Coordinates of C-alpha atoms in Angstrom, one line a residue:
M887 CA 0.0 0.0 -0.1
V888 CA 1.3 3.6 -0.8
K889 CA 2.5 5.2 2.2
S890 CA 2.5 9.3 2.4
T891 CA 1.8 12.3 4.4
N892 CA -1.6 12.8 1.8
I893 CA -3.5 9.9 1.2
I894 CA -6.7 9.6 -0.3
Y895 CA -9.5 8.7 2.0
D896 CA -11.5 5.8 0.6
Y897 CA -11.8 3.1 2.3
R898 CA -13.1 0.4 -0.4
P899 CA -10.7 -2.1 -2.0
H900 CA -9.0 -0.5 -4.9
E901 CA -8.3 -2.6 -8.1
E902 CA -4.7 -2.3 -9.4
C903 CA -5.4 -1.1 -13.2
G904 CA -7.1 -1.4 -16.4
V905 CA -5.1 -2.5 -19.6
F906 CA -6.2 -2.5 -23.7
G907 CA -4.4 -3.2 -26.5
I908 CA -5.4 -2.8 -30.3
F909 CA -4.2 -4.3 -33.6
D910 CA -5.8 -2.6 -36.5
H911 CA -4.6 -1.0 -39.8
E912 CA -7.8 0.7 -40.4
Q913 CA -7.8 2.7 -37.1
Q914 CA -5.2 5.2 -35.2
A915 CA -3.9 3.1 -32.8
G916 CA -3.1 6.0 -30.3
L917 CA -6.4 7.6 -30.5
E918 CA -8.6 4.3 -30.3
T919 CA -6.2 3.3 -27.2
Y920 CA -6.9 6.5 -25.4
Y921 CA -10.7 5.7 -25.9
G922 CA -10.1 2.7 -24.4
L923 CA -8.6 3.8 -21.5
F924 CA -10.9 6.3 -20.8
A925 CA -13.5 3.8 -20.4
L926 CA -11.3 2.1 -17.9
Q927 CA -10.6 4.8 -16.2
H928 CA -12.6 3.7 -12.8
R929 CA -9.8 0.6 -12.8
G930 CA -6.9 3.0 -11.7
Q931 CA -6.6 6.7 -11.7
E932 CA -2.6 7.5 -10.4
S933 CA -1.3 7.4 -13.9
A934 CA -1.8 6.2 -17.8
G935 CA 0.4 5.2 -20.4
I936 CA 0.1 4.4 -24.1
T937 CA 2.7 2.8 -26.2
I938 CA 2.3 2.8 -30.2
S939 CA 3.9 0.9 -32.8
D940 CA 4.1 1.5 -36.8
G941 CA 5.6 -1.9 -37.7
K942 CA 9.0 -0.6 -37.7
S943 CA 9.5 1.6 -34.5
M944 CA 7.6 1.7 -30.9
E945 CA 7.2 4.8 -28.8
T946 CA 5.7 4.9 -25.0
F947 CA 3.8 8.0 -23.8
R948 CA 3.1 8.4 -19.9
G949 CA 2.8 10.0 -17.2
M950 CA 0.8 10.9 -13.6
G951 CA -2.6 11.3 -13.5
L952 CA -5.9 10.9 -15.2
V953 CA -6.4 10.0 -18.8
T954 CA -7.4 13.2 -20.1
E955 CA -4.8 14.7 -17.6
V956 CA -2.1 12.9 -18.9
F957 CA -2.9 13.3 -22.8
R958 CA -4.2 16.8 -23.3
Q959 CA -3.4 16.0 -26.8
I960 CA -3.4 12.6 -28.7
P961 CA 0.3 11.2 -29.4
E962 CA 1.1 12.0 -32.5
K963 CA 3.0 8.9 -33.7
E964 CA 1.4 6.8 -36.3
G965 CA 0.3 3.3 -36.2
F966 CA -1.8 0.2 -36.2
I967 CA -0.7 -1.4 -32.8
G968 CA -1.3 -0.1 -29.4
I969 CA -1.3 -0.9 -26.0
G970 CA -2.6 1.4 -22.8
H971 CA -2.6 1.1 -19.1
V972 CA -4.4 2.9 -16.3
R973 CA -2.8 2.1 -13.0
Y974 CA -3.8 2.0 -9.0
S975 CA -0.8 1.0 -7.3
T976 CA -1.0 -2.1 -5.0
T977 CA 2.8 -3.4 -6.1
G978 CA 5.2 -0.5 -6.2
S979 CA 5.0 3.1 -5.0
S980 CA 2.9 6.1 -6.8
V981 CA 5.6 7.4 -8.8
S982 CA 6.7 8.1 -12.2
S983 CA 9.3 5.7 -13.0
N984 CA 6.1 3.2 -12.1
I985 CA 3.8 3.9 -14.9
Q986 CA 2.7 1.6 -17.4
P987 CA 3.1 0.2 -20.2
L988 CA 6.9 -0.8 -19.6
Q989 CA 9.1 -1.0 -23.2
A990 CA 12.1 -3.0 -23.2
E991 CA 14.5 -4.7 -26.4
G992 CA 14.6 -8.5 -26.3
I993 CA 15.9 -11.0 -28.8
N994 CA 13.0 -10.0 -31.6
G995 CA 13.8 -6.3 -30.8
S996 CA 11.4 -3.8 -29.2
V997 CA 8.6 -5.4 -26.5
A998 CA 6.0 -3.1 -24.4
I999 CA 3.7 -4.8 -21.4
A1000 CA 1.1 -3.6 -19.4
H1001 CA -0.1 -5.7 -16.2
N1002 CA -3.1 -6.2 -14.3
G1003 CA -2.7 -8.3 -11.4
N1004 CA 0.0 -9.1 -8.9
L1005 CA 2.6 -11.6 -8.3
T1006 CA 3.0 -13.4 -5.5
N1007 CA 6.5 -14.5 -6.0
T1008 CA 8.2 -11.3 -6.7
I1009 CA 10.8 -10.9 -4.3
S1010 CA 12.3 -14.4 -5.1
L1011 CA 12.1 -13.6 -8.7
K1012 CA 13.8 -10.4 -8.3
T1013 CA 16.4 -11.5 -6.2
R1014 CA 17.2 -14.0 -8.6
L1015 CA 17.7 -11.3 -11.6
L1016 CA 19.8 -8.8 -9.1
Q1017 CA 22.1 -12.0 -8.6
G1018 CA 22.7 -12.2 -12.2
G1019 CA 23.4 -8.8 -12.9
A1020 CA 20.2 -7.0 -14.0
T1021 CA 19.2 -3.9 -12.8
F1022 CA 15.8 -2.4 -11.8
Q1023 CA 14.4 1.2 -12.7
T1024 CA 11.0 0.4 -10.5
T1025 CA 9.5 -0.9 -7.6
M1026 CA 6.6 -3.1 -9.7
D1027 CA 6.5 -6.7 -10.6
T1028 CA 5.5 -5.9 -13.9
E1029 CA 9.4 -5.2 -14.4
V1030 CA 10.4 -8.6 -13.3
I1031 CA 7.9 -10.0 -16.2
I1032 CA 9.2 -7.8 -18.7
K1033 CA 12.9 -8.9 -17.7
L1034 CA 12.4 -12.3 -17.9
L1035 CA 10.6 -11.8 -21.2
A1036 CA 13.6 -9.9 -22.8
R1037 CA 16.0 -12.5 -21.2
S1038 CA 14.4 -15.4 -22.8
K1039 CA 16.3 -17.3 -25.7
E1040 CA 13.5 -18.8 -27.4
R1041 CA 12.8 -17.3 -30.6
R1042 CA 8.8 -17.0 -30.7
I1043 CA 7.4 -14.7 -28.4
E1044 CA 4.6 -17.4 -27.6
D1045 CA 7.2 -19.6 -26.4
Q1046 CA 9.0 -16.5 -24.4
I1047 CA 5.8 -15.9 -22.6
K1048 CA 5.3 -19.6 -21.9
E1049 CA 8.7 -19.6 -20.5
V1050 CA 7.7 -16.6 -18.4
M1051 CA 4.2 -18.3 -16.9
S1052 CA 6.7 -20.9 -16.0
E1053 CA 8.4 -18.9 -13.4
I1054 CA 5.9 -16.5 -12.1
R1055 CA 2.7 -16.9 -9.8
G1056 CA -0.2 -15.2 -8.8
A1057 CA -2.3 -12.7 -10.8
Y1058 CA -1.8 -11.4 -14.3
A1059 CA -4.0 -10.3 -17.7
L1060 CA -1.2 -8.9 -19.6
V1061 CA -1.1 -7.1 -23.1
V1062 CA 2.0 -7.4 -24.8
C1063 CA 3.2 -5.9 -28.1
T1064 CA 6.0 -6.1 -30.5
N1065 CA 6.3 -4.0 -33.8
H1066 CA 4.6 -7.0 -35.4
S1067 CA 1.8 -8.4 -33.1
L1068 CA -0.3 -8.1 -30.3
Y1069 CA -0.7 -10.7 -27.3
G1070 CA -3.2 -11.0 -24.6
V1071 CA -2.2 -13.7 -21.7
R1072 CA -4.4 -14.7 -18.8
D1073 CA -3.2 -16.4 -15.9
P1074 CA -4.0 -19.9 -15.5
L1075 CA -6.3 -19.4 -12.6
G1076 CA -8.1 -16.6 -14.4
Y1077 CA -8.1 -14.0 -11.7
R1078 CA -8.4 -10.8 -13.5
P1079 CA -10.6 -10.4 -16.6
L1080 CA -9.6 -10.0 -20.1
V1081 CA -11.8 -9.6 -23.1
I1082 CA -11.4 -9.8 -26.9
G1083 CA -13.4 -8.0 -29.2
Q1084 CA -13.5 -7.5 -33.0
T1085 CA -13.7 -4.3 -35.3
E1086 CA -14.5 -4.3 -39.0
K1087 CA -10.6 -4.8 -40.1
G1088 CA -9.0 -5.3 -36.9
W1089 CA -8.9 -6.9 -33.0
V1090 CA -8.8 -5.3 -29.4
L1091 CA -8.2 -6.7 -26.0
A1092 CA -9.5 -4.9 -23.0
S1093 CA -10.1 -5.5 -18.9
E1094 CA -13.8 -4.9 -20.0
T1095 CA -16.3 -5.2 -22.3
A1096 CA -17.1 -1.5 -21.5
A1097 CA -13.6 -0.2 -23.7
L1098 CA -15.1 -2.3 -26.5
D1099 CA -18.4 -0.4 -26.9
L1100 CA -16.9 2.9 -26.5
I1101 CA -15.0 2.4 -29.8
D1102 CA -17.7 0.7 -31.6
A1103 CA -15.7 -3.0 -31.3
Q1104 CA -18.0 -6.3 -31.0
Y1105 CA -17.6 -8.3 -27.8
Y1106 CA -15.9 -12.2 -29.1
R1107 CA -15.4 -13.4 -26.2
D1108 CA -13.2 -13.9 -22.9
V1109 CA -9.3 -14.4 -22.9
Q1110 CA -9.3 -17.8 -21.2
P1111 CA -7.2 -18.9 -18.0
G1112 CA -4.1 -20.2 -19.4
E1113 CA -4.6 -18.9 -22.9
I1114 CA -2.0 -16.6 -24.7
V1115 CA -3.7 -14.8 -27.4
T1116 CA -1.9 -13.7 -30.8
I1117 CA -2.9 -11.2 -33.0
D1118 CA -0.8 -10.1 -36.3
E1119 CA -1.1 -10.1 -39.8
E1120 CA -3.2 -13.5 -40.3
G1121 CA -5.7 -12.6 -37.8
L1122 CA -6.6 -13.9 -34.2
H1123 CA -5.1 -17.5 -32.9
S1124 CA -4.1 -18.5 -29.8
E1125 CA -2.2 -21.6 -27.6
W1126 CA -2.0 -22.9 -24.1
F1127 CA 0.1 -22.7 -21.3
E1128 CA 0.0 -26.3 -20.7
A1129 CA 3.1 -26.5 -17.9
Y1130 CA 0.7 -25.6 -14.9
R1131 CA -2.6 -27.1 -14.5
P1132 CA -4.1 -25.4 -11.5
A1133 CA -6.9 -27.8 -9.5
R1134 CA -9.1 -24.7 -9.4
L1135 CA -9.7 -21.7 -11.0
G1136 CA -9.5 -18.2 -8.9
M1137 CA -12.0 -15.9 -10.8
C1138 CA -12.3 -12.9 -8.6
S1139 CA -16.0 -12.2 -7.1
F1140 CA -15.3 -8.4 -6.6
E1141 CA -15.2 -7.9 -10.1
Y1142 CA -18.9 -8.5 -9.9
I1143 CA -19.5 -6.9 -6.3
Y1144 CA -17.4 -3.6 -7.2
F1145 CA -14.8 -3.5 -9.4
A1146 CA -16.2 -3.7 -13.0
R1147 CA -18.5 -1.4 -14.4
P1148 CA -22.1 -2.1 -14.4
D1149 CA -22.2 -2.0 -18.4
S1150 CA -19.4 -4.7 -18.9
I1151 CA -19.8 -8.4 -19.5
I1152 CA -16.8 -10.4 -17.7
N1153 CA -16.8 -14.2 -18.2
G1154 CA -19.5 -14.2 -20.5
Q1155 CA -22.2 -12.8 -17.6
S1156 CA -23.6 -9.2 -17.5
V1157 CA -21.7 -7.2 -14.2
Y1158 CA -25.0 -5.7 -13.9
E1159 CA -27.5 -8.5 -14.0
A1160 CA -25.2 -10.3 -11.2
R1161 CA -25.2 -7.0 -8.9
L1162 CA -29.3 -7.3 -9.5
E1163 CA -29.3 -10.9 -8.2
M1164 CA -27.2 -10.3 -5.2
G1165 CA -29.9 -7.5 -4.5
R1166 CA -32.6 -10.0 -4.8
Q1167 CA -30.5 -12.4 -2.6
L1168 CA -30.4 -10.2 0.0
W1169 CA -34.1 -10.0 0.5
K1170 CA -34.2 -13.7 0.1
E1171 CA -31.7 -13.6 2.8
A1172 CA -32.2 -10.5 5.4
Q1173 CA -35.8 -9.6 4.4
F1174 CA -35.1 -6.0 6.2
D1175 CA -38.5 -3.9 5.8
G1176 CA -38.5 -0.1 5.4
D1177 CA -40.2 3.1 3.9
V1178 CA -37.4 3.2 1.3
V1179 CA -34.4 1.4 -0.2
M1180 CA -31.4 3.7 -0.9
S1181 CA -27.7 3.0 -2.0
V1182 CA -24.3 4.5 -1.3
P1183 CA -23.3 5.5 -4.8
D1184 CA -22.5 4.1 -6.8
S1185 CA -21.4 0.7 -6.0
G1186 CA -24.6 -0.3 -4.3
N1187 CA -27.1 1.3 -6.8
V1188 CA -28.0 -1.8 -8.9
A1189 CA -28.4 -3.9 -6.0
A1190 CA -30.4 -1.8 -4.3
R1191 CA -32.9 -1.6 -7.5
G1192 CA -32.7 -5.8 -7.3
Y1193 CA -33.7 -5.6 -3.4
A1194 CA -36.4 -2.9 -4.0
E1195 CA -37.7 -4.9 -7.1
V1196 CA -38.5 -8.2 -5.3
S1197 CA -39.4 -6.6 -2.1
G1198 CA -42.1 -4.2 -3.2
I1199 CA -40.4 -1.1 -1.1
P1200 CA -39.9 1.6 -3.4
Y1201 CA -36.2 2.7 -4.7
S1202 CA -35.2 6.4 -3.8
V1203 CA -32.1 8.3 -3.9
G1204 CA -31.1 9.3 -0.4
L1205 CA -27.3 10.2 -1.2
L1206 CA -26.3 12.5 -4.1
K1207 CA -22.6 11.9 -5.1
N1208 CA -20.5 14.8 -6.5
K1209 CA -19.5 14.0 -9.8
Y1210 CA -16.5 16.2 -9.3
M1211 CA -14.8 14.9 -6.5
G1212 CA -11.8 13.4 -8.5
R1213 CA -8.9 12.3 -6.7
T1214 CA -8.5 14.4 -3.2
F1215 CA -6.1 14.3 -1.0
I1216 CA -6.7 14.5 2.5
K1217 CA -4.9 14.5 5.6
P1218 CA -5.3 12.0 8.3
G1219 CA -7.6 12.4 11.2
Q1220 CA -11.1 11.4 12.0
K1221 CA -12.3 15.2 11.4
N1222 CA -10.4 14.9 7.7
R1223 CA -11.9 11.5 7.1
E1224 CA -15.5 12.9 7.5
I1225 CA -14.8 15.6 5.5
A1226 CA -13.7 13.7 2.5
V1227 CA -16.9 11.7 2.9
R1228 CA -19.1 14.6 2.9
M1229 CA -17.5 16.0 0.0
K1230 CA -18.4 13.2 -2.0
L1231 CA -21.8 12.4 -0.9
N1232 CA -24.6 14.5 0.7
P1233 CA -28.1 13.6 1.8
I1234 CA -31.0 14.7 -0.1
R1235 CA -32.8 15.6 3.4
C1236 CA -36.6 15.5 1.7
N1237 CA -36.0 11.8 0.6
V1238 CA -34.4 10.8 4.0
E1239 CA -36.5 12.4 6.8
G1240 CA -38.9 10.5 9.0
K1241 CA -37.9 7.6 6.9
R1242 CA -36.9 3.9 7.7
I1243 CA -34.4 3.2 5.1
V1244 CA -33.0 0.3 4.0
L1245 CA -29.4 1.2 2.8
I1246 CA -27.6 -1.2 0.6
D1247 CA -23.7 -0.8 0.1
D1248 CA -21.1 -3.4 -1.7
S1249 CA -18.8 -4.1 0.9
I1250 CA -17.1 -2.8 4.3
V1251 CA -13.6 -2.9 4.8
R1252 CA -12.5 -0.7 7.9
G1253 CA -16.0 0.3 8.9
T1254 CA -15.0 4.2 8.8
T1255 CA -16.6 5.3 5.8
S1256 CA -19.7 3.5 6.2
G1257 CA -20.3 4.6 10.0
I1258 CA -19.7 8.2 8.6
I1259 CA -22.7 8.0 6.1
V1260 CA -24.7 6.4 9.0
R1261 CA -24.0 9.6 10.5
L1262 CA -25.0 11.4 7.7
L1263 CA -28.3 10.1 7.2
K1264 CA -29.2 10.2 10.7
K1265 CA -28.5 13.9 10.8
A1266 CA -30.5 14.4 7.8
G1267 CA -33.6 13.0 10.0
A1268 CA -33.5 9.5 9.1
K1269 CA -35.8 7.4 11.6
E1270 CA -33.7 3.9 11.1
V1271 CA -30.7 3.1 8.7
N1272 CA -30.6 -0.6 8.1
L1273 CA -27.5 -1.6 6.5
L1274 CA -27.3 -4.4 3.9
I1275 CA -23.8 -5.5 2.1
S1276 CA -24.0 -7.2 -1.2
S1277 CA -20.9 -9.3 -0.4
P1278 CA -19.9 -11.6 2.4
P1279 CA -17.6 -9.8 5.5
V1280 CA -14.0 -9.1 4.3
C1281 CA -11.9 -10.9 6.7
Y1282 CA -8.6 -11.7 4.7
P1283 CA -6.2 -9.5 2.4
C1284 CA -6.0 -9.8 -1.2
Y1285 CA -2.6 -11.2 -2.9
F1286 CA -4.0 -10.8 -6.4
G1287 CA -4.1 -7.3 -7.3
I1288 CA -6.6 -5.7 -4.6
D1289 CA -5.4 -3.3 -2.5
T1290 CA -6.8 -4.4 0.7
A1291 CA -5.6 -3.5 4.3
E1292 CA -3.8 -6.0 6.4
R1293 CA -6.1 -8.4 8.4
K1294 CA -5.7 -6.6 11.7
Q1295 CA -7.4 -3.6 9.8
L1296 CA -10.3 -5.3 8.4
I1297 CA -13.2 -5.0 10.9
G1298 CA -14.9 -7.9 9.5
A1299 CA -11.6 -10.0 10.9
T1300 CA -11.5 -8.3 14.1
H1301 CA -15.3 -7.8 15.3
T1302 CA -18.3 -9.6 15.8
L1303 CA -21.8 -8.8 13.3
E1304 CA -23.0 -6.8 16.4
E1305 CA -19.7 -5.1 17.2
I1306 CA -19.8 -3.7 13.5
R1307 CA -23.1 -2.8 13.7
K1308 CA -22.8 -1.0 16.8
F1309 CA -19.7 0.6 15.5
I1310 CA -21.3 2.1 12.5
G1311 CA -24.2 2.6 14.4
A1312 CA -26.8 1.2 12.1
D1313 CA -30.0 -0.4 13.6
R1314 CA -29.6 -3.3 12.0
L1315 CA -27.1 -5.0 9.5
Q1316 CA -26.9 -8.0 7.4
Y1317 CA -24.2 -9.2 4.8
L1318 CA -24.8 -11.4 1.8
S1319 CA -23.8 -14.8 2.5
E1320 CA -21.1 -16.7 0.0
E1321 CA -24.1 -19.1 -1.3
G1322 CA -26.1 -15.7 -2.1
L1323 CA -23.0 -14.5 -3.7
A1324 CA -22.2 -17.6 -5.6
R1325 CA -26.0 -17.8 -6.9
A1326 CA -26.0 -14.1 -8.2
I1327 CA -22.6 -15.1 -10.2
S1328 CA -24.1 -17.8 -11.8
C1329 CA -21.6 -17.8 -15.0
I1330 CA -18.8 -19.3 -12.6
P1331 CA -19.0 -22.6 -10.5
K1332 CA -18.7 -21.6 -6.7
K1333 CA -15.4 -23.9 -6.5
D1334 CA -13.8 -21.7 -9.2
M1335 CA -14.5 -18.4 -7.6
C1336 CA -12.0 -16.6 -5.8
M1337 CA -13.7 -15.8 -2.3
A1338 CA -10.3 -15.8 -0.4
C1339 CA -10.9 -12.4 0.9
F1340 CA -14.1 -13.4 2.3
N1341 CA -13.0 -16.9 3.7
G1342 CA -9.1 -17.1 3.7
D1343 CA -9.4 -20.0 0.7
Y1344 CA -6.7 -18.6 -1.2
P1345 CA -6.5 -20.7 -4.8
E1346 CA -3.1 -21.3 -4.6
V1347 CA 0.0 -21.7 -2.0
L1348 CA 1.5 -18.6 -0.7
D1349 CA 5.2 -17.8 -0.4
T1350 CA 6.5 -16.0 2.1
E1351 CA 6.4 -12.7 0.4
G1352 CA 2.7 -13.0 0.6
Q1353 CA 2.5 -14.0 4.1
K1354 CA 4.1 -10.7 5.1
K1355 CA 0.7 -9.2 4.5
E1356 CA -0.6 -10.8 7.5

């Protein structure tokens, strides 16, 4: 986690980043990649970067900030291959040297890579590379990947990627480009999403289908766990990494709960429909009565509508979100935390006053923000605030690309349900069960879904680096 004197007071889990790639002779790669990253901005707001190739040379453009801040002008370099990245740091500091894509020179010439996820054996791999004479300019696990790739003696890029996949462990959805081809790679457990889109004359890779929609590309399918997709002059073809066959998959359930845009399709299922069903499942399990159903915007909006639909309780907007909040840095302290939340959310008093509210949010991490929101609603005249969470309690840290706190800081790990309710100040509190969540995310068998942040059942064995977060 980033350490600084000024920090963002948003206690939700954070995704690491979003990736995008395009191979299309009929399109301006830089412009299309810009649009794709704009659609993925919710996945990372610290930095953005674009790499463009015209088939002969490659150039990378990067900067700190939002996509629109970094690229006030679209890169002028012409090209038909492009990859892009938006970042929220989980491994490595939030500094300019850690901006992706990373570009290097390998046996086949220039190569660039953008990575979404988090490796669990970074320290051991980096130590080995350092002992072999490598130097590092960043603190990211992504640099470990690109150095392994550049050092491979295999002639084919696909074989170089397979060699790297045999060494790295953890979560990775990669877009890689050379001056001739675009590649998409998903780890064998499928932690992080990666989809394929098709344009009239080319192909697109992206973390979410929302990025395809913006550039008018048609959703083709998901990159499968362990698959290496190659896009070149001959079209799209793929190979499989066979050396590591996990006993189960580990597709991230939090993509459906919070991270992905509701208009995206992940692993073949509409995120909107999954969240709607989470709300329906909450009604089946809790059946909290009230005068109105409200959400904590925007993450609780769809689940709240699902709850209202099946319960018959009217849905109403109780909290207005400031659309111009952006990235606000607030100094530590309880008063400043409350100011940060109030800058983002404000009650609509006429909808709140005198009402028994059923309030729906996606998760509780430390509990601080939830408590502030409950107090805001009660100060605005709410008669009751009954809080429902569309996920199970977050009790364990994530090592696969989500920035959660250490376990001792997770309120679900250190307090009972009643203690959490009292701490937050809600009149009633209930979480969605793991079974209810699995029913909502119907595209993935429960055994292939990563719920480790809820139950500690990690899909693969963690090394000593991973254990440090405990």
